[in-house]
Amino acid sequence: MVEFDVERIRRDFPVLATSVNNKPLVYLDSGASAQMPQSVIDRINHYHQYEHANIHRGVYQLSEQATAAYEAVRTTVARFLNVADTSEIIFTKGTTHAINLVAHAYGRKFVHAGDEIIVSHMEHHSNIVPWQQLCDEVGATLKVIPISDIGELDLEVYERLLSDKTKLVAVTHVSNVLGTVNPIKDMVALAHAREIPVLVDGAQGAPHMKVDVQDLGCDFYIFSGHKMCGPTGIGILYGKRHWLERMNPYEGGGDMILSVTFEKTTYADIPAKFEAGTPPIVSALGLGEAIDYLEAIGLDSIERYEKVLTKYATEALSDIKDITFYGTAPNKAAVISFNIKGVHAHDIGTLLNDDGVAVRTGHHCAQPVMQRYKVPATTRASFYLYNTIDDVDKLVASIRNAQKIFS
Ligand code: 7TS
């Protein structure tokens, strides 16, 4: 195994050399948004300086080049997810936008009164609210897969929930609070045995591990660019052609039509059918560059390195008096949520910031997870390829300082 050269990687990320409160920045909130390497920043700047034009419409060179660059990223993303048919890759504004797209375009067509949609208790709000809105609108019911004390889905209950009424399973690949990596392949197999499609929220999956959608077998896989070293404003919806072709369009407008008259509009084929209006061209290019960056290091290497960091961090944090962890499943990604007895998570977050340590505190847009563990909030440290053992040591030292202030 080639050694993971984290110091070299860190030099690619300008922000990691900056300070907060005169302390070197310790960035432990990649679960919310990852930092961008110089190559991604350069790609974005270069586009703005020399390559900008609208796509899919100009016959002049600049527009044709921008179109080619944008479409090349679609090919990059298809390769990244091991998708054979590039038209199955839809550019969206992000995970939230992509889930809403499916909730409208699939949901309003295939989900009717009396039907059921299955989600899990560990979903981010963006994989709950769109389904709840759909259910309210059409008279369907949301069913919820429970989670155990250590943060694993109860697969026996899941299997019992699957029925002829189920029209979709929407489940996260990795929990943004608990870190649990869900057994997507098995869950897809169980759903497919009843011909039920499965949507996977990969916002915390794709950035951290090799994702092969053909292997997983899922019908939809979704992620955001900004959680994987790309810019904001771009996300991906992978969907099987079988479904995308049958789904209604989501947004209407330019670029998604074949012909428009006041009597009737006919729609373009996929992927254009789902990409109305001028897309976030520069963000797509940034995402393409981010994928190239991550692939050059290797998703498998990144996953291995994060496991080492997570193990070290879990052990180091365990030594802290009065700490409680949320999410201790054996198959867990680089996310550690915890509380310190007697100190509110927000106070921890503020005191850690004094030491330059950036963590997320609150409900993490997953209030049902907070309800499950009967806490109003947690502190969450989430790691990525540029974090180090030294970052973990600083986190631990800073928590100990905070604890002293409150004792
Ligand atoms: N799904 C999961 C599992 C997430 O973690 C997030 C964002 C989303 C969906 C929404 O992604 P977006 O790019 O559309 O906003 N999670 C977090 C987080 O954990 N802290 O801030 C955002």
Coordinates of C-alpha atoms and ligand atoms in Angstrom, one line a residue:
M1 CA 0.0 0.0 0.0
V2 CA 1.3 3.4 -1.0
E3 CA 1.7 5.6 2.1
F4 CA -1.0 8.2 2.4
D5 CA 0.9 11.5 2.2
V6 CA -1.5 13.7 4.2
E7 CA 1.0 16.6 4.5
R8 CA 1.3 16.8 0.7
I9 CA -2.5 16.7 0.4
R10 CA -2.8 19.5 2.9
R11 CA -0.6 21.7 0.8
D12 CA -3.2 21.5 -2.0
F13 CA -5.8 23.2 0.2
P14 CA -4.9 26.9 0.8
V15 CA -7.5 27.4 3.5
L16 CA -5.8 24.8 5.7
A17 CA -2.8 27.2 6.1
T18 CA -4.9 30.0 7.5
S19 CA -5.6 30.9 11.2
V20 CA -8.7 31.4 13.3
N21 CA -8.3 33.4 16.5
N22 CA -4.5 33.3 15.9
K23 CA -4.6 29.5 16.0
P24 CA -4.1 27.3 12.9
L25 CA -7.4 26.3 11.5
V26 CA -8.5 22.8 12.4
Y27 CA -11.3 22.1 10.0
L28 CA -13.5 19.3 11.2
D29 CA -16.8 20.1 9.4
S30 CA -16.3 18.5 6.1
G31 CA -19.6 16.7 6.6
A32 CA -21.3 20.1 6.1
S33 CA -19.0 21.2 3.3
A34 CA -15.5 20.1 2.3
Q35 CA -12.7 22.5 1.4
M36 CA -11.5 22.9 -2.2
P37 CA -8.0 22.2 -3.4
Q38 CA -6.1 24.7 -5.5
S39 CA -6.8 22.7 -8.7
V40 CA -10.5 23.1 -8.3
I41 CA -10.2 26.8 -7.5
D42 CA -7.9 27.3 -10.5
R43 CA -10.4 25.5 -12.8
I44 CA -13.2 27.8 -11.6
N45 CA -11.1 30.9 -12.1
H46 CA -9.9 29.8 -15.5
Y47 CA -13.4 29.3 -16.7
H48 CA -14.5 32.7 -15.4
Q49 CA -11.5 34.4 -16.9
Y50 CA -11.3 32.7 -20.3
E51 CA -14.0 30.2 -21.0
H52 CA -17.3 31.6 -20.0
A53 CA -20.3 31.3 -22.3
N54 CA -23.7 29.7 -22.1
I55 CA -23.9 26.1 -23.3
H56 CA -26.1 24.1 -25.6
R57 CA -27.0 27.1 -27.8
G58 CA -24.2 29.1 -29.3
V59 CA -22.6 28.2 -32.6
Y60 CA -19.6 30.3 -31.8
Q61 CA -16.4 28.7 -30.5
L62 CA -16.6 29.8 -26.9
S63 CA -20.0 28.4 -26.4
E64 CA -19.1 25.1 -28.1
Q65 CA -16.1 24.8 -25.9
A66 CA -18.1 25.4 -22.7
T67 CA -20.6 22.9 -23.9
A68 CA -17.9 20.3 -24.5
A69 CA -16.3 20.9 -21.1
Y70 CA -19.7 20.7 -19.3
E71 CA -20.6 17.4 -21.1
A72 CA -17.1 16.0 -20.4
V73 CA -17.9 16.3 -16.7
R74 CA -21.0 14.2 -17.3
T75 CA -18.7 11.5 -18.6
T76 CA -16.4 11.9 -15.6
V77 CA -19.3 11.5 -13.2
A78 CA -20.6 8.4 -15.1
R79 CA -17.1 6.9 -14.8
F80 CA -16.9 7.9 -11.1
L81 CA -20.2 6.0 -10.3
N82 CA -19.5 3.2 -12.9
V83 CA -22.5 4.2 -15.0
A84 CA -22.4 2.9 -18.5
D85 CA -25.1 5.2 -20.0
T86 CA -24.0 8.8 -19.6
S87 CA -27.5 10.1 -20.2
E88 CA -28.4 8.6 -16.8
I89 CA -26.4 11.4 -15.1
I90 CA -28.4 14.6 -14.4
F91 CA -26.8 17.8 -13.1
T92 CA -28.7 19.3 -10.2
K93 CA -28.0 22.1 -7.8
G94 CA -27.2 19.7 -5.0
T95 CA -28.5 16.7 -3.1
T96 CA -31.6 18.6 -1.8
H97 CA -32.5 19.7 -5.3
A98 CA -32.0 16.2 -6.7
I99 CA -34.2 14.6 -4.0
N100 CA -36.9 17.2 -4.7
L101 CA -36.6 16.4 -8.4
V102 CA -37.3 12.7 -7.8
A103 CA -40.1 13.5 -5.3
H104 CA -41.9 15.6 -7.9
A105 CA -41.0 13.8 -11.2
Y106 CA -41.3 10.2 -9.9
G107 CA -43.5 10.9 -6.9
R108 CA -46.3 12.9 -8.6
K109 CA -46.4 10.2 -11.3
F110 CA -46.1 6.9 -9.5
V111 CA -47.3 7.5 -6.0
H112 CA -51.0 7.6 -5.3
A113 CA -53.5 7.6 -2.4
G114 CA -52.9 4.6 -0.1
D115 CA -49.4 4.0 -1.3
E116 CA -46.3 4.0 1.0
I117 CA -42.8 5.4 0.9
I118 CA -40.1 4.0 3.2
V119 CA -37.4 6.2 4.7
S120 CA -35.2 5.6 7.7
H121 CA -35.0 7.2 11.1
M122 CA -31.5 8.5 10.3
E123 CA -32.3 10.6 7.3
H124 CA -31.3 14.2 6.8
H125 CA -34.3 16.5 6.5
S126 CA -33.8 16.7 2.8
N127 CA -34.6 13.0 2.5
I128 CA -37.7 13.4 4.7
V129 CA -39.5 16.6 4.0
P130 CA -39.9 16.2 0.2
W131 CA -41.4 12.7 0.8
Q132 CA -43.7 14.0 3.5
Q133 CA -44.9 16.8 1.2
L134 CA -45.5 14.3 -1.5
C135 CA -47.4 12.0 0.9
D136 CA -49.6 14.9 2.1
E137 CA -50.4 16.0 -1.4
V138 CA -51.4 12.6 -2.8
G139 CA -52.6 10.8 0.4
A140 CA -49.7 8.4 0.7
T141 CA -48.0 7.3 4.0
L142 CA -44.4 7.6 5.1
K143 CA -43.0 4.5 6.8
V144 CA -39.9 4.7 8.9
I145 CA -37.2 2.1 9.4
P146 CA -36.1 2.3 13.1
I147 CA -32.5 2.5 14.3
S148 CA -30.9 0.6 17.2
D149 CA -29.0 2.2 20.1
I150 CA -25.7 1.9 18.3
G151 CA -27.2 3.5 15.2
E152 CA -27.9 0.6 12.8
L153 CA -31.0 0.2 10.8
D154 CA -33.4 -2.6 11.9
L155 CA -33.4 -4.7 8.7
E156 CA -36.0 -7.1 10.0
V157 CA -38.5 -4.3 10.5
Y158 CA -37.4 -2.9 7.0
E159 CA -38.2 -6.2 5.4
R160 CA -41.6 -6.3 7.1
L161 CA -42.4 -2.7 6.0
L162 CA -41.9 -3.6 2.3
S163 CA -45.2 -4.4 0.8
D164 CA -47.3 -4.1 -2.4
K165 CA -48.1 -0.6 -1.2
T166 CA -44.5 0.5 -1.1
K167 CA -43.7 2.7 -4.1
L168 CA -40.2 3.8 -3.1
V169 CA -37.5 3.3 -0.5
A170 CA -35.4 6.4 0.1
V171 CA -32.4 5.8 2.4
T172 CA -29.1 7.4 3.2
H173 CA -25.9 5.7 2.2
V174 CA -24.1 7.1 5.3
S175 CA -25.7 9.0 8.2
N176 CA -24.4 12.5 8.6
V177 CA -24.9 12.3 12.4
L178 CA -24.1 8.7 13.3
G179 CA -21.7 7.9 10.6
T180 CA -23.4 4.5 10.0
V181 CA -22.7 3.0 6.6
N182 CA -25.9 1.3 5.6
P183 CA -26.0 -2.1 3.8
I184 CA -27.4 -0.6 0.6
K185 CA -26.8 -3.6 -1.6
D186 CA -28.8 -5.9 0.7
M187 CA -31.5 -3.3 1.1
V188 CA -31.8 -2.9 -2.6
A189 CA -32.0 -6.6 -3.1
L190 CA -34.9 -6.9 -0.7
A191 CA -36.8 -4.0 -2.3
H192 CA -36.1 -5.3 -5.8
A193 CA -37.5 -8.7 -4.9
R194 CA -40.8 -6.8 -4.7
E195 CA -40.0 -4.6 -7.7
I196 CA -39.7 -1.5 -5.5
P197 CA -37.2 1.2 -6.6
V198 CA -34.6 2.5 -4.2
L199 CA -33.2 6.0 -4.0
V200 CA -29.9 6.4 -2.1
D201 CA -28.9 9.7 -0.6
G202 CA -25.2 9.5 -1.2
A203 CA -24.3 13.0 0.1
Q204 CA -22.0 11.5 2.8
G205 CA -21.2 8.4 0.8
A206 CA -19.7 9.4 -2.6
P207 CA -17.1 11.8 -1.1
H208 CA -15.6 9.1 1.1
M209 CA -15.7 5.7 -0.6
K210 CA -15.8 4.1 -4.0
V211 CA -19.4 4.0 -5.2
D212 CA -20.4 1.5 -7.9
V213 CA -24.1 2.0 -8.7
Q214 CA -24.2 -1.1 -10.8
D215 CA -22.9 -3.1 -7.9
L216 CA -25.3 -1.4 -5.4
G217 CA -28.1 -1.9 -7.9
C218 CA -30.0 1.2 -6.7
D219 CA -32.4 3.1 -9.0
F220 CA -31.3 6.6 -8.0
Y221 CA -28.0 7.7 -6.4
I222 CA -27.6 11.4 -5.4
F223 CA -24.8 13.6 -4.0
S224 CA -23.5 17.2 -3.7
G225 CA -20.3 18.6 -5.2
H226 CA -19.5 20.8 -2.2
K227 CA -19.0 17.8 0.2
M228 CA -16.4 16.3 -2.1
C229 CA -13.9 19.2 -2.6
G230 CA -16.1 20.7 -5.4
P231 CA -18.0 24.0 -5.3
T232 CA -21.5 24.7 -4.1
G233 CA -24.4 24.9 -6.5
I234 CA -23.8 21.5 -8.1
G235 CA -25.1 18.0 -7.4
I236 CA -25.7 14.8 -9.2
L237 CA -28.7 12.6 -9.7
Y238 CA -28.0 9.2 -11.2
G239 CA -31.2 7.5 -12.2
K240 CA -31.9 4.4 -14.2
R241 CA -33.0 5.2 -17.8
H242 CA -36.0 3.0 -17.2
W243 CA -37.3 5.4 -14.5
L244 CA -36.0 8.7 -15.9
E245 CA -37.7 8.2 -19.2
R246 CA -41.0 7.4 -17.5
M247 CA -40.8 10.3 -15.0
N248 CA -42.5 13.7 -15.5
P249 CA -40.2 16.6 -16.1
Y250 CA -39.6 18.6 -12.9
E251 CA -38.9 22.2 -13.9
G252 CA -40.0 23.6 -17.2
G253 CA -38.1 26.0 -19.3
G254 CA -35.3 26.4 -21.8
D255 CA -33.1 23.4 -22.9
M256 CA -35.6 20.8 -21.7
I257 CA -37.9 20.9 -24.7
L258 CA -38.1 19.5 -28.2
S259 CA -40.8 21.9 -29.4
V260 CA -43.1 24.5 -27.8
T261 CA -46.4 25.9 -29.1
F262 CA -49.2 27.5 -27.1
E263 CA -51.1 24.3 -27.5
K264 CA -48.4 21.7 -26.6
T265 CA -44.9 21.2 -25.5
T266 CA -42.8 18.1 -26.2
Y267 CA -39.9 17.3 -24.0
A268 CA -36.2 16.6 -24.8
D269 CA -34.8 13.2 -24.0
I270 CA -32.8 12.6 -20.8
P271 CA -30.7 14.1 -19.5
A272 CA -31.8 17.5 -21.0
K273 CA -35.4 16.8 -19.9
F274 CA -34.3 17.4 -16.3
E275 CA -32.0 20.3 -16.8
A276 CA -34.2 23.3 -17.5
G277 CA -32.5 26.7 -17.8
T278 CA -28.9 27.7 -17.7
P279 CA -27.2 25.2 -15.4
P280 CA -24.4 25.9 -13.0
I281 CA -21.8 25.5 -15.7
V282 CA -18.8 26.6 -13.7
S283 CA -19.8 24.5 -10.7
A284 CA -20.0 21.4 -12.9
L285 CA -16.5 22.1 -14.1
G286 CA -15.3 22.5 -10.6
L287 CA -17.0 19.2 -9.7
G288 CA -15.3 17.4 -12.6
E289 CA -11.9 18.8 -11.3
A290 CA -12.7 17.6 -7.8
I291 CA -13.5 14.1 -9.0
D292 CA -10.2 14.0 -10.9
Y293 CA -8.4 15.2 -7.7
L294 CA -10.0 12.5 -5.5
E295 CA -9.5 9.8 -8.1
A296 CA -5.8 10.6 -8.4
I297 CA -5.4 10.0 -4.7
G298 CA -7.9 7.0 -4.9
L299 CA -11.2 6.7 -3.1
D300 CA -10.1 3.4 -1.6
S301 CA -7.0 5.0 -0.1
I302 CA -9.1 7.9 1.2
E303 CA -11.5 5.5 2.8
R304 CA -8.7 3.5 4.4
Y305 CA -7.1 6.6 5.8
E306 CA -10.3 7.9 7.2
K307 CA -10.9 4.6 9.0
V308 CA -7.5 5.0 10.7
L309 CA -8.3 8.6 11.7
T310 CA -11.8 7.6 13.0
K311 CA -10.4 4.8 15.1
Y312 CA -7.7 7.0 16.5
A313 CA -10.2 9.8 17.2
T314 CA -12.8 7.5 18.8
E315 CA -10.1 6.1 21.2
A316 CA -8.7 9.5 22.0
L317 CA -12.2 11.0 22.7
S318 CA -13.2 8.0 24.8
D319 CA -10.7 9.0 27.4
I320 CA -12.6 12.2 28.0
K321 CA -14.7 12.1 31.2
D322 CA -18.5 12.3 30.7
I323 CA -18.5 11.9 27.0
T324 CA -21.4 10.1 25.2
F325 CA -21.1 9.0 21.6
Y326 CA -24.1 8.8 19.2
G327 CA -23.5 6.2 16.5
T328 CA -21.1 3.4 17.3
A329 CA -21.9 1.0 14.5
P330 CA -19.0 -1.2 13.5
N331 CA -19.3 -0.1 9.8
K332 CA -18.9 3.6 10.3
A333 CA -17.6 6.5 8.3
A334 CA -15.5 9.4 9.5
V335 CA -18.2 11.2 11.5
I336 CA -18.2 11.4 15.3
S337 CA -21.1 12.8 17.2
F338 CA -20.9 13.3 20.9
N339 CA -22.1 15.3 24.0
I340 CA -20.2 16.2 27.1
K341 CA -22.3 16.0 30.2
G342 CA -23.2 19.4 31.7
V343 CA -22.1 21.4 28.6
H344 CA -24.4 22.3 25.8
A345 CA -23.1 21.4 22.3
H346 CA -23.3 25.1 21.2
D347 CA -21.0 26.1 24.1
I348 CA -18.6 23.4 23.1
G349 CA -18.7 24.6 19.5
T350 CA -18.0 28.2 20.6
L351 CA -15.1 27.3 22.9
L352 CA -13.6 25.1 20.3
N353 CA -13.7 28.0 17.8
D354 CA -11.6 30.0 20.3
D355 CA -8.9 27.3 19.7
G356 CA -9.4 27.5 15.9
V357 CA -11.3 24.2 15.8
A358 CA -14.3 24.1 13.5
V359 CA -17.0 21.6 14.4
R360 CA -20.7 21.4 13.7
T361 CA -23.1 21.7 16.6
G362 CA -26.9 21.4 16.7
H363 CA -29.4 19.0 15.2
H364 CA -27.5 18.6 11.9
C365 CA -30.7 18.9 9.9
A366 CA -31.6 15.5 11.3
Q367 CA -34.1 16.2 14.1
P368 CA -35.6 12.7 14.2
V369 CA -32.1 11.4 15.1
M370 CA -32.0 13.8 18.0
Q371 CA -35.5 12.6 19.0
R372 CA -34.3 9.0 18.8
Y373 CA -31.5 9.6 21.3
K374 CA -33.5 12.2 23.3
V375 CA -31.0 15.0 23.0
P376 CA -31.6 18.5 21.6
A377 CA -28.2 18.7 19.9
T378 CA -24.8 17.1 19.5
T379 CA -21.3 18.2 18.6
R380 CA -20.0 16.6 15.5
A381 CA -16.5 16.2 14.2
S382 CA -16.3 15.0 10.6
F383 CA -13.1 14.2 8.9
Y384 CA -11.8 14.1 5.4
L385 CA -8.6 13.2 3.5
Y386 CA -6.8 16.4 4.7
N387 CA -7.3 15.8 8.4
T388 CA -4.5 14.6 10.6
I389 CA -3.8 12.8 13.9
D390 CA -2.6 16.3 15.1
D391 CA -6.1 17.7 14.3
V392 CA -7.6 15.0 16.5
D393 CA -5.2 15.8 19.3
K394 CA -6.1 19.5 19.1
L395 CA -9.8 18.6 19.1
V396 CA -9.3 16.5 22.3
A397 CA -7.2 19.2 24.0
S398 CA -9.7 21.8 23.2
I399 CA -12.6 19.8 24.5
R400 CA -10.7 19.2 27.7
N401 CA -10.2 23.0 28.0
A402 CA -13.9 23.6 27.5
Q403 CA -14.7 21.0 30.1
K404 CA -12.5 22.8 32.6
I405 CA -14.3 26.1 32.1
F406 CA -17.6 24.5 32.8
S407 CA -16.5 22.3 35.8
Ligands
7TS1 N1 -28.2 14.3 2.8 C1 -27.3 14.1 3.7 C2 -27.0 12.8 4.3 C3 -26.5 15.2 4.1 O1 -25.5 15.1 5.0 C4 -26.8 16.5 3.6 C5 -26.1 17.7 4.1 C6 -27.8 16.6 2.6 C7 -28.5 15.5 2.3 C8 -28.2 17.9 2.0 O2 -27.2 18.3 1.1 P1 -27.2 19.7 0.4 O3 -25.9 19.7 -0.3 O4 -28.3 19.7 -0.6 O5 -27.3 20.7 1.4 N2 -25.6 17.6 5.3 C9 -25.1 18.6 6.1 C10 -24.5 18.4 7.3 O6 -24.4 17.3 7.8 N3 -24.2 19.6 7.9 O7 -24.5 20.6 7.0 C11 -25.1 20.0 5.9

